[in-house]
């Protein structure tokens, strides 16, 4: 089946935290969100309903795809009341004009919900999509299309490669994450035990590709083409993209 090989990078991480994933075409933006959550240590993806807001910034389309219902409703209100906003802008005092203009420019951006919108056309056309997760910790990722393939036969995504352990939830952004790692990996640190206990509660784990790929079997959204796979009673013998 048709599939996309994408590269997911956590912006400004040093050393770079990245993952290479193959996923069947036809995924919604919500499913892409699930994939990003699954290959990191975040908890906002399937099977959980909500942990933090997230958004995909499609700059070429002047569009945002988000689970933030408030922003969606703001854009809908703007579309229905453009004349009211135009009048307000015309009557805004000079000292507040820039602020009001910026506010309305934000409202003009098309806002779509992630559950009913598929990634295919946008990913193939734009090649790169920006993803923001958690407005507080401000995790920013770059999603880049590396290749379109036709020989992937599994109905769920697969992690192909990657490097470095990803942050846990609510660690305080990149600076907080690096401080956390220093303590977590240092048994002699006075806060080590407490930090390890906290990390366990956050479901934190070091980078583990085998565990990730077992978990992502639950992200199934296509039918696996077992007739195209070399297997013995569904035990994979040989495949280009998966070994088990």
XYZ file of N, CA and C in Angstrom:
732
model
N 0.839 -1.187 0.000
C 0.000 0.000 0.000
C 0.884 1.252 0.000
N 0.279 2.341 -0.363
C 1.006 3.606 -0.351
C 1.294 4.029 1.085
N 2.500 4.517 1.316
C 2.893 4.939 2.661
C 3.897 6.069 2.577
N 4.058 6.767 3.703
C 4.994 7.882 3.791
C 6.098 7.568 4.793
N 7.313 7.842 4.402
C 8.433 7.812 5.339
C 8.684 9.256 5.766
N 8.522 9.506 7.056
C 8.668 10.866 7.574
C 9.770 10.912 8.620
N 10.358 12.076 8.749
C 11.369 12.321 9.781
C 10.789 13.329 10.764
N 10.848 13.003 12.036
C 10.296 13.832 13.109
C 11.456 14.333 13.956
N 11.626 15.643 14.037
C 12.732 16.223 14.801
C 12.198 17.173 15.868
N 12.742 17.077 17.067
C 12.417 18.016 18.133
C 13.316 19.238 17.974
N 12.732 20.359 17.614
C 13.492 21.574 17.324
C 14.350 21.996 18.518
N 15.578 22.405 18.202
C 16.526 22.973 19.174
C 17.061 21.965 20.172
N 16.758 20.685 20.021
C 17.332 19.679 20.925
C 18.775 19.400 20.513
N 19.648 19.278 21.504
C 21.067 19.012 21.253
C 21.598 18.037 22.301
N 22.021 16.837 21.911
C 22.010 16.305 20.547
C 20.581 16.123 20.029
N 20.454 16.107 18.721
C 19.139 16.130 18.097
C 18.340 14.880 18.444
N 17.111 15.095 18.914
C 16.160 14.008 19.142
C 15.331 13.849 17.875
N 15.441 12.684 17.248
C 14.739 12.497 15.975
C 14.260 11.055 15.826
N 13.240 10.893 14.980
C 12.691 9.585 14.673
C 12.358 9.525 13.179
N 12.571 8.358 12.584
C 12.128 8.105 11.212
C 11.026 7.052 11.277
N 9.882 7.375 10.707
C 8.693 6.529 10.802
C 8.108 6.320 9.412
N 7.606 5.118 9.174
C 6.815 4.869 7.974
C 5.379 4.652 8.413
N 4.448 5.290 7.729
C 3.035 5.177 8.094
C 2.178 5.134 6.840
N 1.147 4.281 6.838
C 0.280 4.203 5.663
C -0.348 5.546 5.329
N -0.578 5.785 4.039
C -1.311 6.978 3.627
C -2.734 6.890 4.168
N -3.424 8.015 4.152
C -4.806 8.038 4.613
C -4.966 8.334 6.079
N -3.880 8.731 6.746
C -3.968 9.065 8.170
C -4.554 10.463 8.347
N -5.308 10.653 9.403
C -5.761 11.992 9.764
C -4.641 12.726 10.501
N -4.805 14.018 10.655
C -3.834 14.765 11.461
C -3.856 14.288 12.910
N -4.999 13.840 13.376
C -5.055 13.314 14.734
C -4.213 12.051 14.864
N -4.213 11.219 13.821
C -3.396 10.005 13.855
C -1.910 10.345 13.761
N -1.562 11.364 12.975
C -0.169 11.810 12.945
C 0.252 12.296 14.328
N -0.625 13.001 15.003
C -0.366 13.401 16.389
C -0.117 12.177 17.266
N -0.932 11.132 17.106
C -0.749 9.899 17.875
C 0.625 9.291 17.633
N 1.071 9.331 16.379
C 2.384 8.768 16.031
C 3.489 9.541 16.740
N 3.435 10.863 16.681
C 4.465 11.682 17.319
C 4.492 11.419 18.823
N 3.317 11.328 19.417
C 3.249 11.048 20.848
C 3.853 9.675 21.175
N 3.605 8.705 20.310
C 4.046 7.327 20.561
C 5.552 7.156 20.431
N 6.193 7.919 19.573
C 7.641 7.756 19.383
C 8.436 8.658 20.317
N 7.720 9.431 21.141
C 8.377 10.232 22.174
C 7.971 9.660 23.537
N 7.929 10.493 24.549
C 7.474 10.063 25.871
C 6.211 10.786 26.305
N 5.530 11.421 25.350
C 4.348 12.189 25.696
C 3.130 11.281 25.831
N 2.109 11.795 26.490
C 0.961 10.975 26.863
C -0.355 11.439 26.245
N -0.284 12.343 25.278
C -1.518 12.900 24.735
C -2.088 12.157 23.553
N -1.476 11.036 23.164
C -1.956 10.302 21.995
C -2.821 9.111 22.366
N -3.217 8.351 21.343
C -4.034 7.161 21.534
C -3.371 6.221 22.544
N -4.146 5.590 23.450
C -5.614 5.586 23.553
C -6.181 6.671 24.467
N -5.364 7.600 24.900
C -5.838 8.657 25.790
C -6.503 9.760 24.968
N -7.501 10.398 25.529
C -8.269 11.397 24.792
C -7.592 12.763 24.762
N -7.031 13.190 25.900
C -6.482 14.551 25.945
C -5.453 14.649 27.060
N -4.393 15.374 26.775
C -3.427 15.717 27.814
C -3.052 17.193 27.708
N -2.714 17.634 26.473
C -2.417 19.038 26.206
C -2.959 19.399 24.828
N -3.064 20.688 24.589
C -3.399 21.156 23.253
C -2.222 20.923 22.306
N -2.548 20.762 21.040
C -1.506 20.664 20.019
C -2.011 21.325 18.740
N -1.084 21.661 17.871
C -1.482 22.219 16.582
C -0.430 21.948 15.520
N -0.910 21.752 14.307
C -0.056 21.642 13.126
C -0.167 22.955 12.363
N 0.965 23.558 12.075
C 1.003 24.840 11.384
C 1.307 24.593 9.911
N 0.298 24.801 9.055
C 0.460 24.636 7.607
C 0.604 26.034 6.996
N 1.804 26.538 7.048
C 2.035 27.934 6.665
C 1.727 28.194 5.206
N 2.046 27.237 4.349
C 1.788 27.413 2.925
C 0.300 27.536 2.637
N -0.512 26.952 3.503
C -1.962 26.983 3.327
C -2.612 28.079 4.163
N -1.817 28.780 4.975
C -2.345 29.758 5.930
C -3.436 29.102 6.781
N -3.076 27.928 7.351
C -4.049 27.109 8.072
C -3.395 26.459 9.276
N -4.186 26.292 10.332
C -3.771 25.584 11.532
C -4.752 24.444 11.780
N -4.211 23.282 12.099
C -5.040 22.127 12.463
C -4.800 21.861 13.945
N -5.856 21.919 14.753
C -5.654 21.879 16.204
C -6.820 21.215 16.929
N -6.521 20.679 18.113
C -7.565 20.159 18.999
C -8.061 21.222 19.974
N -7.631 22.453 19.770
C -8.038 23.574 20.615
C -9.389 24.105 20.111
N -10.470 23.647 20.719
C -11.804 24.032 20.260
C -12.044 25.537 20.370
N -11.439 26.173 21.359
C -11.633 27.617 21.524
C -11.101 28.374 20.310
N -9.924 27.976 19.837
C -9.382 28.665 18.663
C -10.243 28.389 17.430
N -10.740 27.164 17.319
C -11.623 26.825 16.198
C -12.876 27.698 16.216
N -13.480 27.853 17.379
C -14.702 28.645 17.493
C -14.435 30.128 17.257
N -13.280 30.604 17.678
C -12.915 31.999 17.410
C -12.857 32.264 15.915
N -12.265 31.337 15.173
C -12.179 31.517 13.723
C -13.567 31.462 13.081
N -14.412 30.557 13.557
C -15.771 30.475 13.024
C -16.528 31.776 13.283
N -16.350 32.338 14.478
C -17.016 33.596 14.806
C -16.516 34.727 13.909
N -15.219 34.722 13.625
C -14.660 35.747 12.743
C -15.270 35.642 11.338
N -15.375 34.430 10.821
C -15.932 34.237 9.473
C -17.368 34.744 9.383
N -18.121 34.538 10.457
C -19.537 34.924 10.443
C -19.735 36.419 10.693
N -18.716 37.088 11.224
C -18.879 38.495 11.623
C -17.754 39.373 11.086
N -17.356 39.148 9.858
C -16.239 39.906 9.285
C -16.500 41.403 9.283
N -17.695 41.788 8.977
C -18.007 43.224 8.928
C -17.859 43.875 10.296
N -18.231 43.160 11.338
C -18.094 43.686 12.694
C -16.618 43.918 13.021
N -15.771 42.949 12.644
C -14.336 43.068 12.915
C -13.715 44.182 12.075
N -14.151 44.321 10.829
C -13.636 45.389 9.969
C -13.988 46.759 10.548
N -15.205 46.884 11.045
C -15.645 48.142 11.649
C -14.835 48.442 12.910
N -14.617 47.392 13.721
C -13.838 47.586 14.943
C -12.416 48.020 14.627
N -11.840 47.427 13.576
C -10.488 47.803 13.178
C -10.440 49.257 12.724
N -11.443 49.664 11.971
C -11.478 51.043 11.467
C -11.634 52.049 12.597
N -12.251 51.630 13.705
C -12.501 52.552 14.813
C -11.454 52.437 15.926
N -10.476 51.589 15.756
C -9.458 51.380 16.789
C -8.505 52.581 16.846
N -8.250 53.122 18.016
C -7.296 54.239 18.147
C -5.904 53.830 17.662
N -5.158 54.811 17.215
C -3.849 54.573 16.613
C -2.922 53.794 17.535
N -2.966 54.079 18.838
C -2.022 53.436 19.754
C -2.316 51.940 19.949
N -3.543 51.521 19.604
C -3.910 50.105 19.744
C -4.074 49.402 18.398
N -3.797 50.125 17.323
C -4.082 49.604 15.988
C -3.242 48.372 15.665
N -1.963 48.409 15.995
C -1.095 47.268 15.679
C -1.553 46.004 16.416
N -1.911 46.177 17.681
C -2.385 45.033 18.470
C -3.653 44.440 17.856
N -4.604 45.312 17.493
C -5.865 44.830 16.924
C -5.638 44.174 15.566
N -4.754 44.734 14.775
C -4.455 44.151 13.465
C -3.846 42.755 13.609
N -2.915 42.617 14.537
C -2.298 41.309 14.773
C -3.329 40.295 15.265
N -4.225 40.763 16.125
C -5.283 39.884 16.644
C -6.177 39.397 15.517
N -6.569 40.299 14.643
C -7.455 39.902 13.549
C -6.725 39.060 12.504
N -5.459 39.313 12.300
C -4.684 38.466 11.375
C -4.643 37.026 11.874
N -4.548 36.871 13.193
C -4.577 35.522 13.778
C -5.940 34.875 13.562
N -7.002 35.651 13.726
C -8.344 35.106 13.550
C -8.618 34.725 12.099
N -7.941 35.363 11.170
C -8.152 35.073 9.743
C -7.589 33.718 9.337
N -6.594 33.238 10.066
C -5.980 31.951 9.723
C -7.037 30.851 9.803
N -7.124 30.058 8.752
C -8.101 28.969 8.716
C -7.767 27.956 9.812
N -8.770 27.552 10.582
C -8.582 26.594 11.666
C -9.432 25.359 11.372
N -8.785 24.204 11.338
C -9.484 22.945 11.090
C -9.270 21.996 12.261
N -10.221 21.092 12.441
C -10.088 20.067 13.475
C -9.291 18.885 12.925
N -8.520 18.201 13.776
C -7.594 17.175 13.293
C -8.222 15.819 13.027
N -9.424 15.576 13.514
C -9.982 14.227 13.426
C -10.563 13.904 12.049
N -10.975 14.895 11.300
C -11.609 14.618 10.017
C -10.804 15.044 8.813
N -9.573 15.443 9.026
C -8.741 15.970 7.939
C -7.520 15.081 7.745
N -7.314 14.587 6.515
C -6.199 13.688 6.242
C -4.949 14.458 5.831
N -3.802 13.868 6.118
C -2.525 14.549 5.918
C -2.031 14.503 4.480
N -2.552 13.590 3.659
C -1.916 13.229 2.388
C -1.585 14.423 1.492
N -2.601 15.181 1.116
C -2.374 16.280 0.174
C -1.410 17.318 0.725
N -1.512 17.625 2.010
C -0.674 18.648 2.619
C 0.768 18.171 2.752
N 0.944 16.926 3.172
C 2.286 16.388 3.341
C 2.999 16.263 2.000
N 2.310 15.782 0.983
C 2.933 15.602 -0.327
C 3.224 16.944 -0.998
N 2.369 17.921 -0.786
C 2.554 19.229 -1.421
C 3.596 20.068 -0.694
N 3.480 20.165 0.626
C 4.322 21.073 1.392
C 5.639 20.451 1.846
N 5.673 19.120 1.945
C 6.878 18.368 2.351
C 7.232 18.532 3.822
N 6.942 19.676 4.407
C 7.308 19.948 5.795
C 6.106 20.519 6.539
N 5.875 20.008 7.759
C 4.788 20.482 8.609
C 5.363 20.765 10.001
N 4.998 21.887 10.572
C 5.413 22.223 11.935
C 4.349 21.761 12.923
N 4.791 21.208 14.043
C 3.895 20.666 15.066
C 4.271 21.246 16.413
N 3.287 21.766 17.121
C 3.474 22.313 18.467
C 2.640 21.506 19.432
N 3.258 21.086 20.544
C 2.547 20.343 21.579
C 2.795 20.987 22.934
N 1.725 21.231 23.667
C 1.766 21.785 25.024
C 2.208 23.250 25.001
N 1.243 24.153 25.067
C 1.536 25.585 25.009
C 2.433 26.044 26.153
N 2.454 25.295 27.251
C 3.294 25.667 28.381
C 4.746 25.300 28.169
N 5.019 23.999 27.983
C 6.396 23.548 27.750
C 6.877 23.894 26.346
N 5.948 24.125 25.416
C 6.275 24.653 24.086
C 7.199 23.706 23.300
N 6.739 22.453 23.130
C 7.519 21.494 22.342
C 7.220 21.700 20.857
N 8.242 22.029 20.093
C 8.078 22.299 18.672
C 8.854 21.267 17.850
N 8.134 20.656 16.923
C 8.701 19.619 16.076
C 8.602 20.013 14.610
N 9.535 19.491 13.812
C 9.463 19.599 12.364
C 9.215 18.210 11.799
N 8.154 18.089 11.012
C 7.802 16.832 10.364
C 8.134 16.965 8.891
N 9.026 16.141 8.397
C 9.475 16.257 7.009
C 9.211 14.958 6.246
N 8.612 15.100 5.077
C 8.396 13.943 4.208
C 9.704 13.575 3.527
N 10.182 12.352 3.750
C 11.418 11.896 3.122
C 11.161 11.093 1.854
N 10.087 10.299 1.862
C 9.861 9.418 0.714
C 8.416 8.928 0.690
N 7.882 8.777 -0.498
C 6.598 8.111 -0.703
C 6.891 6.736 -1.274
N 6.359 5.679 -0.659
C 6.625 4.309 -1.103
C 5.304 3.601 -1.374
N 5.377 2.517 -2.129
C 4.186 1.734 -2.472
C 4.298 0.296 -1.979
N 5.367 -0.034 -1.228
C 5.612 -1.428 -0.868
C 5.552 -1.671 0.641
N 4.747 -0.883 1.335
C 4.535 -1.093 2.771
C 3.204 -1.806 2.933
N 3.161 -2.867 3.725
C 1.978 -3.721 3.751
C 1.301 -3.820 5.117
N 1.744 -3.010 6.071
C 1.173 -3.078 7.415
C 0.187 -1.932 7.622
N -0.858 -2.223 8.384
C -1.923 -1.234 8.565
C -1.656 -0.222 9.647
N -0.461 -0.213 10.203
C -0.094 0.672 11.300
C 1.330 1.188 11.068
N 1.741 2.252 11.759
C 3.076 2.830 11.548
C 4.178 1.950 12.133
N 5.391 2.170 11.637
C 6.581 1.477 12.127
C 7.707 2.473 12.307
N 8.376 2.393 13.451
C 9.582 3.185 13.684
C 10.742 2.525 12.955
N 11.407 3.258 12.073
C 12.520 2.715 11.290
C 13.875 3.059 11.891
N 13.979 4.237 12.495
C 15.271 4.679 13.021
C 15.032 5.862 13.947
N 16.076 6.254 14.640
C 15.958 7.398 15.522
C 17.155 7.506 16.446
N 17.147 8.540 17.269
C 18.249 8.737 18.207
C 17.793 9.601 19.362
N 18.329 9.310 20.522
C 18.192 10.096 21.748
C 16.830 9.898 22.422
N 16.882 9.938 23.728
C 15.690 9.811 24.559
C 14.878 11.101 24.512
N 13.566 10.958 24.465
C 12.669 12.107 24.383
C 12.215 12.544 25.774
N 11.779 13.792 25.906
C 11.368 14.321 27.221
C 10.079 13.685 27.729
N 9.891 13.692 29.050
C 8.596 13.315 29.630
C 7.653 14.510 29.625
N 6.408 14.249 29.971
C 5.437 15.330 30.116
C 5.816 16.257 31.273
N 5.455 17.534 31.116
C 5.470 18.523 32.203
C 6.827 18.670 32.877
N 7.891 18.577 32.065
C 9.241 18.669 32.624
C 9.788 20.090 32.566
N 9.069 20.984 31.908
C 9.500 22.384 31.891
C 10.265 22.792 30.660
N 9.939 22.217 29.505
C 10.628 22.580 28.271
C 12.004 21.961 28.190
N 12.764 22.360 27.167
C 14.076 21.755 26.939
C 15.043 21.988 28.102
N 15.069 23.189 28.637
C 15.981 23.458 29.764
C 15.644 22.557 30.955
N 14.364 22.440 31.252
C 13.950 21.567 32.339
C 14.272 20.108 32.058
N 14.168 19.702 30.794
C 14.463 18.326 30.424
C 15.929 17.993 30.649
N 16.814 18.885 30.245
C 18.243 18.612 30.413
C 18.627 18.591 31.897
N 18.007 19.441 32.685
C 18.239 19.396 34.138
C 17.726 18.070 34.717
N 16.562 17.659 34.243
C 15.988 16.382 34.679
C 16.916 15.218 34.349
N 17.449 15.181 33.122
C 18.329 14.075 32.723
C 19.574 14.004 33.590
N 20.134 15.167 33.924
C 21.339 15.191 34.759
C 21.092 14.492 36.100
N 19.921 14.708 36.659
C 19.590 14.103 37.949
C 19.176 12.639 37.772
N 18.362 12.378 36.768
C 17.830 11.027 36.530
C 18.941 10.017 36.276
N 19.989 10.440 35.586
C 21.070 9.533 35.202
C 22.238 9.553 36.189
N 22.070 10.237 37.303
C 23.154 10.350 38.293
C 22.679 9.802 39.639
N 22.929 8.518 39.911
C 22.468 7.899 41.164
C 23.002 8.573 42.423
N 24.106 9.291 42.300
C 24.679 9.942 43.489
C 24.055 11.303 43.779
N 23.211 11.797 42.875
C 22.576 13.089 43.098
C 21.554 12.962 44.230
N 21.503 13.942 45.133
C 20.579 13.847 46.286
C 19.105 13.763 45.881
N 18.758 14.253 44.691
C 17.363 14.221 44.242
C 17.083 13.075 43.271
N 18.051 12.166 43.126
C 17.910 11.099 42.123
C 16.683 10.216 42.380
N 16.552 9.720 43.589
C 15.455 8.803 43.893
C 14.095 9.456 43.665
N 13.947 10.660 44.135
C 12.684 11.381 43.962
C 12.396 11.624 42.483
N 13.444 11.947 41.725
C 13.280 12.207 40.301
C 12.884 10.940 39.548
N 13.489 9.810 39.904
C 13.143 8.539 39.272
C 11.687 8.178 39.564
N 11.242 8.407 40.765
C 9.853 8.122 41.117
C 8.899 9.014 40.320
N 9.252 10.291 40.220
C 8.424 11.209 39.429
C 8.376 10.768 37.969
N 9.532 10.383 37.418
C 9.607 9.965 36.016
C 8.758 8.725 35.762
N 8.740 7.818 36.713
C 7.919 6.621 36.582
C 6.441 6.986 36.501
N 6.037 7.952 37.302
C 4.657 8.415 37.256
C 4.304 9.078 35.940
N 5.309 9.602 35.258
C 5.113 10.240 33.955
C 5.274 9.255 32.804
N 5.464 7.978 33.126
C 5.667 6.913 32.126
C 6.912 7.178 31.273
N 7.898 7.793 31.875
C 9.131 8.095 31.156
C 9.961 6.829 30.961
N 10.572 6.704 29.782
C 11.504 5.602 29.516
C 12.580 6.093 28.561
N 13.750 5.526 28.674
C 14.810 5.811 27.717
C 14.385 5.301 26.332
N 15.014 5.824 25.306
C 14.654 5.470 23.926
C 14.713 3.960 23.724
N 13.594 3.370 23.317
C 13.470 1.924 23.177
C 12.672 1.611 21.917
N 13.331 1.427 20.768
C 12.623 1.192 19.508
C 11.717 -0.032 19.535
N 12.141 -1.104 20.188
C 11.319 -2.323 20.230
C 10.000 -2.053 20.939
N 10.068 -1.388 22.084
C 8.845 -1.063 22.823
C 7.947 -0.150 21.991
N 8.528 0.843 21.345
C 7.743 1.783 20.535
C 6.990 1.049 19.432
N 7.656 0.137 18.748
C 7.000 -0.559 17.645
C 5.908 -1.506 18.124
N 6.063 -2.088 19.286
C 4.975 -2.885 19.840
C 3.774 -1.996 20.164
N 4.048 -0.833 20.732
C 2.977 0.098 21.095
C 2.243 0.597 19.857
N 2.981 0.870 18.784
C 2.357 1.470 17.605
C 1.507 0.489 16.809
N 1.565 -0.784 17.126
C 0.637 -1.729 16.496
C -0.809 -1.363 16.831
N -1.004 -0.662 17.944
C -2.339 -0.227 18.331
C -2.849 0.962 17.537
N -2.000 1.562 16.708
C -2.398 2.727 15.906
C -2.884 2.300 14.522
N -3.517 1.164 14.444
C -3.938 0.598 13.164
C -5.076 1.400 12.547
N -4.935 1.787 11.283
C -6.017 2.459 10.571
C -6.171 1.962 9.140
N -5.403 0.941 8.767
C -5.560 0.258 7.480
C -5.501 -1.242 7.728
N -5.930 -2.023 6.764
C -5.871 -3.472 6.872
C -4.500 -3.960 6.440
N -3.845 -4.758 7.286
C -2.536 -5.314 6.949
C -2.677 -6.317 5.803
N -1.804 -6.207 4.806
C -1.863 -7.061 3.609
C -0.978 -8.296 3.817
N -1.488 -9.234 4.601
C -0.677 -10.405 4.941
C -0.326 -11.250 3.720
N -1.133 -11.175 2.681
C -0.830 -11.937 1.467
C 0.394 -11.388 0.737
N 0.837 -10.198 1.113
C 2.018 -9.595 0.496
C 3.263 -9.718 1.381
N 3.103 -10.368 2.552
C 4.179 -10.434 3.532
C 4.662 -11.866 3.687
N 5.976 -12.053 3.745
C 6.569 -13.374 3.956
C 6.460 -13.701 5.448
N 5.513 -14.595 5.801
C 5.273 -14.879 7.216
C 4.906 -16.345 7.397
N 4.990 -16.789 8.636
C 4.591 -18.142 9.015
C 3.585 -18.011 10.140
N 2.308 -18.212 9.805
C 1.221 -18.056 10.777
C 1.305 -16.689 11.468
N 1.504 -15.648 10.668
C 1.570 -14.250 11.088
C 2.834 -13.903 11.872
N 3.786 -14.782 11.886
C 5.113 -14.459 12.411
C 5.976 -14.060 11.232
N 6.434 -12.821 11.224
C 7.150 -12.292 10.069
C 8.492 -12.999 9.908
N 8.708 -13.540 8.715
C 9.973 -14.199 8.401
C 10.935 -13.205 7.764
N 10.419 -12.429 6.858
C 11.260 -11.434 6.190
C 10.388 -10.314 5.643
N 10.784 -9.081 5.916
C 10.081 -7.927 5.381
C 11.043 -6.753 5.330
N 10.816 -5.900 4.374
C 11.703 -4.751 4.159
C 11.634 -3.755 5.319
N 10.471 -3.653 5.960
C 10.261 -2.600 6.951
C 10.070 -3.100 8.378
N 9.688 -4.368 8.556
C 9.463 -4.882 9.902
C 10.086 -6.261 10.055
N 10.597 -6.553 11.250
C 11.160 -7.863 11.530
C 10.252 -8.682 12.440
N 9.250 -8.056 13.052
C 8.321 -8.780 13.944
C 7.038 -7.983 14.048
